[in-house]
PDB file of C-alpha atoms in Angstrom:
ATOM      1  CA  GLY A   1       6.127 -11.078 -16.082  1.00 57.00           C
ATOM      2  CA  ALA A   2       6.749  -8.617 -13.463  1.00 78.00           C
ATOM      3  CA  GLY A   3       3.791  -6.437 -14.008  1.00 93.00           C
ATOM      4  CA  VAL A   4       0.290  -6.629 -15.499  1.00 96.00           C
ATOM      5  CA  SER A   5       0.339  -7.097 -19.176  1.00 97.00           C
ATOM      6  CA  GLN A   6      -2.684  -6.015 -21.299  1.00 98.00           C
ATOM      7  CA  SER A   7      -3.233  -6.740 -25.114  1.00 98.00           C
ATOM      8  CA  PRO A   8      -3.640  -5.042 -27.588  1.00 98.00           C
ATOM      9  CA  ARG A   9      -2.402  -1.749 -26.587  1.00 97.00           C
ATOM     10  CA  TYR A  10      -4.673  -0.106 -29.121  1.00 98.00           C
ATOM     11  CA  LYS A  11      -7.909  -1.326 -30.961  1.00 98.00           C
ATOM     12  CA  VAL A  12      -9.787   0.367 -33.599  1.00 98.00           C
ATOM     13  CA  ALA A  13     -12.937  -1.094 -34.502  1.00 98.00           C
ATOM     14  CA  LYS A  14     -15.918  -0.425 -36.688  1.00 98.00           C
ATOM     15  CA  ARG A  15     -19.145   0.148 -35.068  1.00 98.00           C
ATOM     16  CA  GLY A  16     -21.055  -3.048 -34.447  1.00 98.00           C
ATOM     17  CA  GLN A  17     -17.722  -5.215 -34.517  1.00 98.00           C
ATOM     18  CA  ASP A  18     -16.977  -7.582 -31.464  1.00 98.00           C
ATOM     19  CA  VAL A  19     -13.906  -7.106 -29.632  1.00 98.00           C
ATOM     20  CA  ALA A  20     -11.846  -8.981 -26.953  1.00 98.00           C
ATOM     21  CA  LEU A  21      -9.457  -7.496 -24.712  1.00 98.00           C
ATOM     22  CA  ARG A  22      -6.747  -9.525 -22.843  1.00 98.00           C
ATOM     23  CA  CYS A  23      -5.335  -9.192 -19.312  1.00 98.00           C
ATOM     24  CA  ASP A  24      -2.380 -11.100 -17.660  1.00 98.00           C
ATOM     25  CA  PRO A  25      -2.118 -10.267 -14.260  1.00 96.00           C
ATOM     26  CA  ILE A  26       0.866 -10.762 -11.881  1.00 93.00           C
ATOM     27  CA  SER A  27       1.317 -14.475 -11.399  1.00 92.00           C
ATOM     28  CA  GLY A  28      -0.284 -15.644  -8.176  1.00 89.00           C
ATOM     29  CA  HIS A  29      -2.526 -12.613  -7.908  1.00 90.00           C
ATOM     30  CA  VAL A  30      -6.102 -13.595  -6.423  1.00 89.00           C
ATOM     31  CA  SER A  31      -8.084 -10.596  -7.410  1.00 91.00           C
ATOM     32  CA  LEU A  32      -8.467  -9.087 -10.796  1.00 94.00           C
ATOM     33  CA  PHE A  33     -10.361  -6.006 -11.608  1.00 95.00           C
ATOM     34  CA  TRP A  34     -11.498  -4.163 -14.835  1.00 97.00           C
ATOM     35  CA  TYR A  35     -12.045  -0.675 -15.151  1.00 97.00           C
ATOM     36  CA  GLN A  36     -13.166   1.684 -17.904  1.00 98.00           C
ATOM     37  CA  GLN A  37     -11.488   5.227 -18.377  1.00 97.00           C
ATOM     38  CA  ALA A  38     -13.098   7.653 -20.716  1.00 96.00           C
ATOM     39  CA  LEU A  39     -11.079  10.552 -22.032  1.00 94.00           C
ATOM     40  CA  GLY A  40     -10.558  13.156 -19.173  1.00 92.00           C
ATOM     41  CA  GLN A  41     -12.182  11.214 -16.546  1.00 94.00           C
ATOM     42  CA  GLY A  42     -11.143   8.769 -13.615  1.00 96.00           C
ATOM     43  CA  PRO A  43     -11.271   5.157 -14.024  1.00 96.00           C
ATOM     44  CA  GLU A  44     -14.776   3.552 -13.252  1.00 96.00           C
ATOM     45  CA  PHE A  45     -15.304   0.002 -12.060  1.00 95.00           C
ATOM     46  CA  LEU A  46     -16.613  -2.727 -14.436  1.00 97.00           C
ATOM     47  CA  THR A  47     -15.988  -6.093 -12.626  1.00 96.00           C
ATOM     48  CA  TYR A  48     -14.213  -8.046 -10.094  1.00 93.00           C
ATOM     49  CA  PHE A  49     -12.982 -11.488 -10.114  1.00 94.00           C
ATOM     50  CA  GLN A  50     -11.474 -13.369  -7.134  1.00 91.00           C
ATOM     51  CA  ASN A  51      -9.871 -16.235  -8.744  1.00 93.00           C
ATOM     52  CA  GLU A  52     -12.083 -17.614 -11.302  1.00 96.00           C
ATOM     53  CA  ALA A  53     -15.150 -16.517  -9.578  1.00 95.00           C
ATOM     54  CA  GLN A  54     -16.874 -13.318 -11.084  1.00 95.00           C
ATOM     55  CA  LEU A  55     -17.970 -11.897  -7.558  1.00 91.00           C
ATOM     56  CA  ASP A  56     -19.117  -8.432  -8.972  1.00 91.00           C
ATOM     57  CA  LYS A  57     -20.204  -7.423 -12.316  1.00 94.00           C
ATOM     58  CA  SER A  58     -22.389  -4.459 -11.459  1.00 93.00           C
ATOM     59  CA  GLY A  59     -20.347  -2.014 -13.324  1.00 95.00           C
ATOM     60  CA  LEU A  60     -20.639  -3.432 -16.602  1.00 97.00           C
ATOM     61  CA  PRO A  61     -22.619  -0.969 -18.676  1.00 95.00           C
ATOM     62  CA  SER A  62     -24.883  -3.299 -20.474  1.00 95.00           C
ATOM     63  CA  ASP A  63     -25.180  -7.022 -21.651  1.00 96.00           C
ATOM     64  CA  ARG A  64     -23.089  -6.224 -24.540  1.00 98.00           C
ATOM     65  CA  PHE A  65     -19.964  -6.445 -21.893  1.00 98.00           C
ATOM     66  CA  PHE A  66     -18.865  -9.836 -20.765  1.00 97.00           C
ATOM     67  CA  ALA A  67     -15.754 -10.883 -18.709  1.00 98.00           C
ATOM     68  CA  GLU A  68     -14.416 -14.130 -18.018  1.00 98.00           C
ATOM     69  CA  ARG A  69     -11.268 -15.687 -15.924  1.00 97.00           C
ATOM     70  CA  PRO A  70     -11.834 -19.605 -16.570  1.00 96.00           C
ATOM     71  CA  GLU A  71      -8.805 -20.713 -14.989  1.00 94.00           C
ATOM     72  CA  GLY A  72      -8.170 -17.925 -12.415  1.00 93.00           C
ATOM     73  CA  SER A  73      -5.348 -16.205 -14.161  1.00 95.00           C
ATOM     74  CA  VAL A  74      -5.818 -14.596 -17.614  1.00 97.00           C
ATOM     75  CA  SER A  75      -9.000 -12.781 -18.285  1.00 98.00           C
ATOM     76  CA  THR A  76     -10.944 -11.439 -21.088  1.00 98.00           C
ATOM     77  CA  LEU A  77     -13.122  -8.764 -21.459  1.00 98.00           C
ATOM     78  CA  LYS A  78     -15.537  -9.026 -24.568  1.00 98.00           C
ATOM     79  CA  ILE A  79     -17.678  -6.198 -25.996  1.00 98.00           C
ATOM     80  CA  GLN A  80     -20.348  -7.118 -28.560  1.00 98.00           C
ATOM     81  CA  ARG A  81     -21.732  -4.961 -31.252  1.00 98.00           C
ATOM     82  CA  THR A  82     -19.456  -2.061 -29.977  1.00 98.00           C
ATOM     83  CA  GLN A  83     -20.784   1.549 -30.097  1.00 98.00           C
ATOM     84  CA  GLN A  84     -19.220   4.813 -30.331  1.00 97.00           C
ATOM     85  CA  GLU A  85     -19.857   5.262 -26.504  1.00 97.00           C
ATOM     86  CA  ASP A  86     -17.657   2.293 -25.878  1.00 98.00           C
ATOM     87  CA  SER A  87     -14.517   4.297 -26.944  1.00 98.00           C
ATOM     88  CA  ALA A  88     -12.154   4.527 -23.812  1.00 98.00           C
ATOM     89  CA  VAL A  89      -9.201   3.047 -22.126  1.00 98.00           C
ATOM     90  CA  TYR A  90      -9.653  -0.243 -20.495  1.00 98.00           C
ATOM     91  CA  LEU A  91      -7.467  -1.014 -17.469  1.00 98.00           C
ATOM     92  CA  CYS A  92      -6.972  -4.303 -15.648  1.00 97.00           C
ATOM     93  CA  ALA A  93      -5.681  -4.490 -12.238  1.00 95.00           C
ATOM     94  CA  SER A  94      -4.615  -7.366 -10.016  1.00 92.00           C
ATOM     95  CA  SER A  95      -3.759  -7.925  -6.433  1.00 87.00           C
ATOM     96  CA  LEU A  96      -2.233 -10.720  -4.234  1.00 80.00           C
ATOM     97  CA  LEU A  97      -4.923 -10.351  -1.674  1.00 70.00           C
ATOM     98  CA  GLN A  98      -8.469  -9.642  -1.600  1.00 63.00           C
ATOM     99  CA  GLY A  99      -8.669  -6.084  -0.512  1.00 59.00           C
ATOM    100  CA  GLY A 100      -6.883  -2.825   0.800  1.00 59.00           C
ATOM    101  CA  GLY A 101      -6.368  -1.277  -2.383  1.00 61.00           C
ATOM    102  CA  GLY A 102      -2.763  -2.434  -3.400  1.00 71.00           C
ATOM    103  CA  TYR A 103      -3.530  -3.209  -6.874  1.00 84.00           C
ATOM    104  CA  THR A 104      -1.114  -3.077  -9.843  1.00 90.00           C
ATOM    105  CA  PHE A 105      -2.702  -1.612 -12.863  1.00 95.00           C
ATOM    106  CA  GLY A 106      -1.742  -2.451 -16.407  1.00 97.00           C
ATOM    107  CA  SER A 107      -1.123   0.202 -19.140  1.00 97.00           C
ATOM    108  CA  GLY A 108      -4.452  -0.530 -20.689  1.00 98.00           C
ATOM    109  CA  THR A 109      -6.000  -0.849 -24.164  1.00 98.00           C
ATOM    110  CA  ARG A 110      -7.231   1.949 -25.858  1.00 98.00           C
ATOM    111  CA  LEU A 111     -10.214   1.118 -27.762  1.00 98.00           C
ATOM    112  CA  THR A 112     -11.622   3.517 -30.555  1.00 98.00           C
ATOM    113  CA  VAL A 113     -14.953   2.696 -32.138  1.00 98.00           C
ATOM    114  CA  VAL A 114     -15.333   4.435 -35.497  1.00 97.00           C
TER     115      VAL A 114
ATOM    116  CA  GLY B   1     -21.004   5.979 -12.162  1.00 68.00           C
ATOM    117  CA  GLN B   2     -20.124   8.026  -9.104  1.00 75.00           C
ATOM    118  CA  GLN B   3     -16.995   9.908  -9.207  1.00 83.00           C
ATOM    119  CA  LEU B   4     -15.305  11.844  -6.298  1.00 93.00           C
ATOM    120  CA  ASN B   5     -14.881  15.574  -6.617  1.00 95.00           C
ATOM    121  CA  GLN B   6     -11.032  16.746  -6.871  1.00 97.00           C
ATOM    122  CA  SER B   7      -9.924  19.925  -6.947  1.00 96.00           C
ATOM    123  CA  PRO B   8      -8.375  21.767  -8.189  1.00 96.00           C
ATOM    124  CA  GLN B   9      -9.229  20.354 -11.684  1.00 96.00           C
ATOM    125  CA  SER B  10      -5.466  21.405 -12.953  1.00 96.00           C
ATOM    126  CA  MET B  11      -2.721  23.563 -11.898  1.00 95.00           C
ATOM    127  CA  PHE B  12       0.488  25.012 -13.290  1.00 94.00           C
ATOM    128  CA  ILE B  13       3.034  25.492 -10.899  1.00 91.00           C
ATOM    129  CA  GLN B  14       6.827  26.220 -11.130  1.00 94.00           C
ATOM    130  CA  GLU B  15       9.661  23.935 -10.046  1.00 95.00           C
ATOM    131  CA  GLY B  16      10.246  24.019  -6.236  1.00 95.00           C
ATOM    132  CA  GLU B  17       6.689  24.935  -5.168  1.00 96.00           C
ATOM    133  CA  ASP B  18       4.540  22.875  -2.649  1.00 96.00           C
ATOM    134  CA  VAL B  19       1.282  21.673  -4.259  1.00 96.00           C
ATOM    135  CA  SER B  20      -1.971  20.687  -2.664  1.00 97.00           C
ATOM    136  CA  MET B  21      -4.907  19.033  -3.822  1.00 97.00           C
ATOM    137  CA  ASN B  22      -8.026  17.749  -2.207  1.00 97.00           C
ATOM    138  CA  CYS B  23     -10.754  15.221  -2.558  1.00 97.00           C
ATOM    139  CA  THR B  24     -14.276  14.931  -1.339  1.00 96.00           C
ATOM    140  CA  SER B  25     -16.877  12.493  -1.283  1.00 95.00           C
ATOM    141  CA  SER B  26     -20.626  12.321  -0.235  1.00 93.00           C
ATOM    142  CA  SER B  27     -20.296   9.093   1.362  1.00 91.00           C
ATOM    143  CA  ILE B  28     -17.968   7.348   3.571  1.00 92.00           C
ATOM    144  CA  PHE B  29     -14.865   5.351   2.862  1.00 91.00           C
ATOM    145  CA  ASN B  30     -12.553   3.096   5.047  1.00 90.00           C
ATOM    146  CA  THR B  31      -9.651   3.375   2.724  1.00 89.00           C
ATOM    147  CA  TRP B  32      -8.305   6.277   0.814  1.00 92.00           C
ATOM    148  CA  LEU B  33      -5.735   6.123  -1.911  1.00 92.00           C
ATOM    149  CA  TRP B  34      -3.930   8.197  -4.046  1.00 96.00           C
ATOM    150  CA  TYR B  35      -2.535   7.290  -7.509  1.00 96.00           C
ATOM    151  CA  LYS B  36      -0.565   9.242 -10.421  1.00 97.00           C
ATOM    152  CA  GLN B  37      -1.016   8.497 -13.883  1.00 97.00           C
ATOM    153  CA  GLU B  38       1.175   9.350 -16.768  1.00 96.00           C
ATOM    154  CA  PRO B  39       0.035   9.519 -20.617  1.00 93.00           C
ATOM    155  CA  GLY B  40      -0.434   5.966 -21.841  1.00 92.00           C
ATOM    156  CA  GLU B  41       0.053   4.128 -18.532  1.00 95.00           C
ATOM    157  CA  GLY B  42      -2.294   2.737 -15.853  1.00 96.00           C
ATOM    158  CA  PRO B  43      -2.424   4.638 -12.431  1.00 96.00           C
ATOM    159  CA  VAL B  44       0.412   4.020 -10.003  1.00 95.00           C
ATOM    160  CA  LEU B  45      -0.225   3.805  -6.129  1.00 92.00           C
ATOM    161  CA  LEU B  46       1.384   6.694  -4.370  1.00 95.00           C
ATOM    162  CA  ILE B  47       0.090   6.491  -0.815  1.00 94.00           C
ATOM    163  CA  ALA B  48      -2.785   4.459   1.166  1.00 89.00           C
ATOM    164  CA  LEU B  49      -4.622   5.484   4.262  1.00 91.00           C
ATOM    165  CA  TYR B  50      -6.438   3.231   6.341  1.00 87.00           C
ATOM    166  CA  LYS B  51      -7.593   5.079   9.366  1.00 90.00           C
ATOM    167  CA  ALA B  52      -9.584   8.345   9.760  1.00 93.00           C
ATOM    168  CA  GLY B  53      -7.129  11.153  10.746  1.00 94.00           C
ATOM    169  CA  GLU B  54      -4.235   9.367   9.414  1.00 93.00           C
ATOM    170  CA  LEU B  55      -1.482  11.264   8.166  1.00 96.00           C
ATOM    171  CA  THR B  56       1.220   9.397   5.816  1.00 95.00           C
ATOM    172  CA  SER B  57       4.090  10.418   3.959  1.00 96.00           C
ATOM    173  CA  ASN B  58       6.065   8.923   0.991  1.00 94.00           C
ATOM    174  CA  GLY B  59       9.132  11.106   0.401  1.00 96.00           C
ATOM    175  CA  ARG B  60       7.971  14.643  -0.566  1.00 97.00           C
ATOM    176  CA  LEU B  61       4.449  13.352  -0.684  1.00 97.00           C
ATOM    177  CA  THR B  62       2.205  13.636   2.388  1.00 98.00           C
ATOM    178  CA  ALA B  63      -1.482  12.751   2.371  1.00 97.00           C
ATOM    179  CA  GLN B  64      -4.402  12.678   5.187  1.00 97.00           C
ATOM    180  CA  PHE B  65      -7.408  10.887   5.730  1.00 95.00           C
ATOM    181  CA  GLY B  66     -10.137  13.121   6.788  1.00 95.00           C
ATOM    182  CA  ILE B  67     -11.862  12.811  10.230  1.00 94.00           C
ATOM    183  CA  THR B  68     -15.410  12.586   8.602  1.00 93.00           C
ATOM    184  CA  ARG B  69     -14.012   9.853   6.286  1.00 92.00           C
ATOM    185  CA  LYS B  70     -15.426  11.688   3.460  1.00 94.00           C
ATOM    186  CA  ASP B  71     -12.206  13.523   2.400  1.00 95.00           C
ATOM    187  CA  SER B  72      -8.603  13.437   1.925  1.00 97.00           C
ATOM    188  CA  PHE B  73      -5.857  15.622   0.603  1.00 97.00           C
ATOM    189  CA  LEU B  74      -2.401  15.118  -1.038  1.00 98.00           C
ATOM    190  CA  ASN B  75       0.527  17.556  -0.734  1.00 98.00           C
ATOM    191  CA  ILE B  76       3.582  17.487  -2.820  1.00 97.00           C
ATOM    192  CA  SER B  77       6.660  19.437  -1.595  1.00 97.00           C
ATOM    193  CA  ALA B  78       9.231  20.924  -3.384  1.00 96.00           C
ATOM    194  CA  SER B  79       7.817  19.957  -6.793  1.00 95.00           C
ATOM    195  CA  ILE B  80      10.173  18.718  -9.750  1.00 94.00           C
ATOM    196  CA  PRO B  81       9.436  18.332 -13.410  1.00 93.00           C
ATOM    197  CA  SER B  82       8.743  14.505 -13.246  1.00 94.00           C
ATOM    198  CA  ASP B  83       5.960  15.500 -10.775  1.00 96.00           C
ATOM    199  CA  VAL B  84       3.839  16.018 -13.903  1.00 96.00           C
ATOM    200  CA  GLY B  85       0.767  13.827 -14.463  1.00 97.00           C
ATOM    201  CA  ILE B  86      -2.732  13.444 -13.512  1.00 97.00           C
ATOM    202  CA  TYR B  87      -3.287  12.614  -9.680  1.00 98.00           C
ATOM    203  CA  PHE B  88      -6.281  10.542  -8.678  1.00 97.00           C
ATOM    204  CA  CYS B  89      -7.802   9.910  -5.335  1.00 97.00           C
ATOM    205  CA  ALA B  90      -9.826   6.698  -4.813  1.00 94.00           C
ATOM    206  CA  GLY B  91     -11.883   5.309  -2.034  1.00 92.00           C
ATOM    207  CA  THR B  92     -13.057   2.004  -0.954  1.00 88.00           C
ATOM    208  CA  THR B  93     -15.506   0.763   1.428  1.00 82.00           C
ATOM    209  CA  PHE B  94     -13.302  -2.411   2.164  1.00 73.00           C
ATOM    210  CA  PRO B  95     -13.486  -4.396   4.455  1.00 66.00           C
ATOM    211  CA  THR B  96     -17.321  -3.690   4.039  1.00 54.00           C
ATOM    212  CA  GLY B  97     -19.290  -3.847   0.893  1.00 48.00           C
ATOM    213  CA  THR B  98     -17.700  -5.243  -2.349  1.00 48.00           C
ATOM    214  CA  ALA B  99     -14.028  -6.342  -1.770  1.00 53.00           C
ATOM    215  CA  SER B 100     -11.680  -3.448  -2.783  1.00 72.00           C
ATOM    216  CA  LYS B 101     -13.879  -1.955  -5.567  1.00 84.00           C
ATOM    217  CA  LEU B 102     -12.437   1.526  -5.960  1.00 90.00           C
ATOM    218  CA  THR B 103     -14.338   4.668  -6.691  1.00 93.00           C
ATOM    219  CA  PHE B 104     -11.973   7.240  -8.446  1.00 95.00           C
ATOM    220  CA  GLY B 105     -12.145  10.838  -8.436  1.00 96.00           C
ATOM    221  CA  THR B 106     -12.129  13.163 -11.521  1.00 94.00           C
ATOM    222  CA  GLY B 107      -8.204  14.011 -11.351  1.00 96.00           C
ATOM    223  CA  THR B 108      -6.012  16.896 -10.788  1.00 97.00           C
ATOM    224  CA  ARG B 109      -3.789  17.424 -13.869  1.00 97.00           C
ATOM    225  CA  LEU B 110      -0.375  18.830 -12.405  1.00 96.00           C
ATOM    226  CA  GLN B 111       1.941  20.802 -15.012  1.00 94.00           C
ATOM    227  CA  VAL B 112       5.404  21.811 -13.628  1.00 89.00           C
ATOM    228  CA  THR B 113       7.226  24.673 -15.174  1.00 84.00           C
ATOM    229  CA  LEU B 114      11.042  25.240 -14.921  1.00 78.00           C
TER     230      LEU B 114
END
């Protein structure tokens, strides 16, 4: 597709449930980022991939969060044993090159933990 | 995590008015970016600034990269109703540090009345 596609758009999870969020970047984009955006806040960095290599995961808030991009294209962000504080919009962004900030963001997945 | 300080937090203006907003950081960035986010969508890049002191325009938008590299501002001239949204600044230390990891501001919510 022409843009970054994220699915599902909305996810309601019961506390303690595991969830998986998918990101389809723009074809050929090398860099892929995950950000977390809490209500009323700016996005916060979670993790970064260059192709299939996860080069930075310093923003992942706990070991319940795990991301992968096994073939260097589609990426999945997994959250285990969800907690209420995990409720947020999870944004994926991709870029053709390594840097400069010229990313294209997806529309995000809004996760609500009840 | 760290978020840059943006002001004002929100503003109501009349159509045709000019708008100014700014962003400050306690640390230096090598690239400053301005994004706009509308409800249910991801941020969309408006302007990118790569050099201290740089002044860049994109239509009715003008942004400047502060000389100290710790601040930036965005001006919107002759506002129109479709300017409504949340404006975020973002900084990155690229090409040094983690490639292209963005630190976002807290956002300025703009509402335009007819």
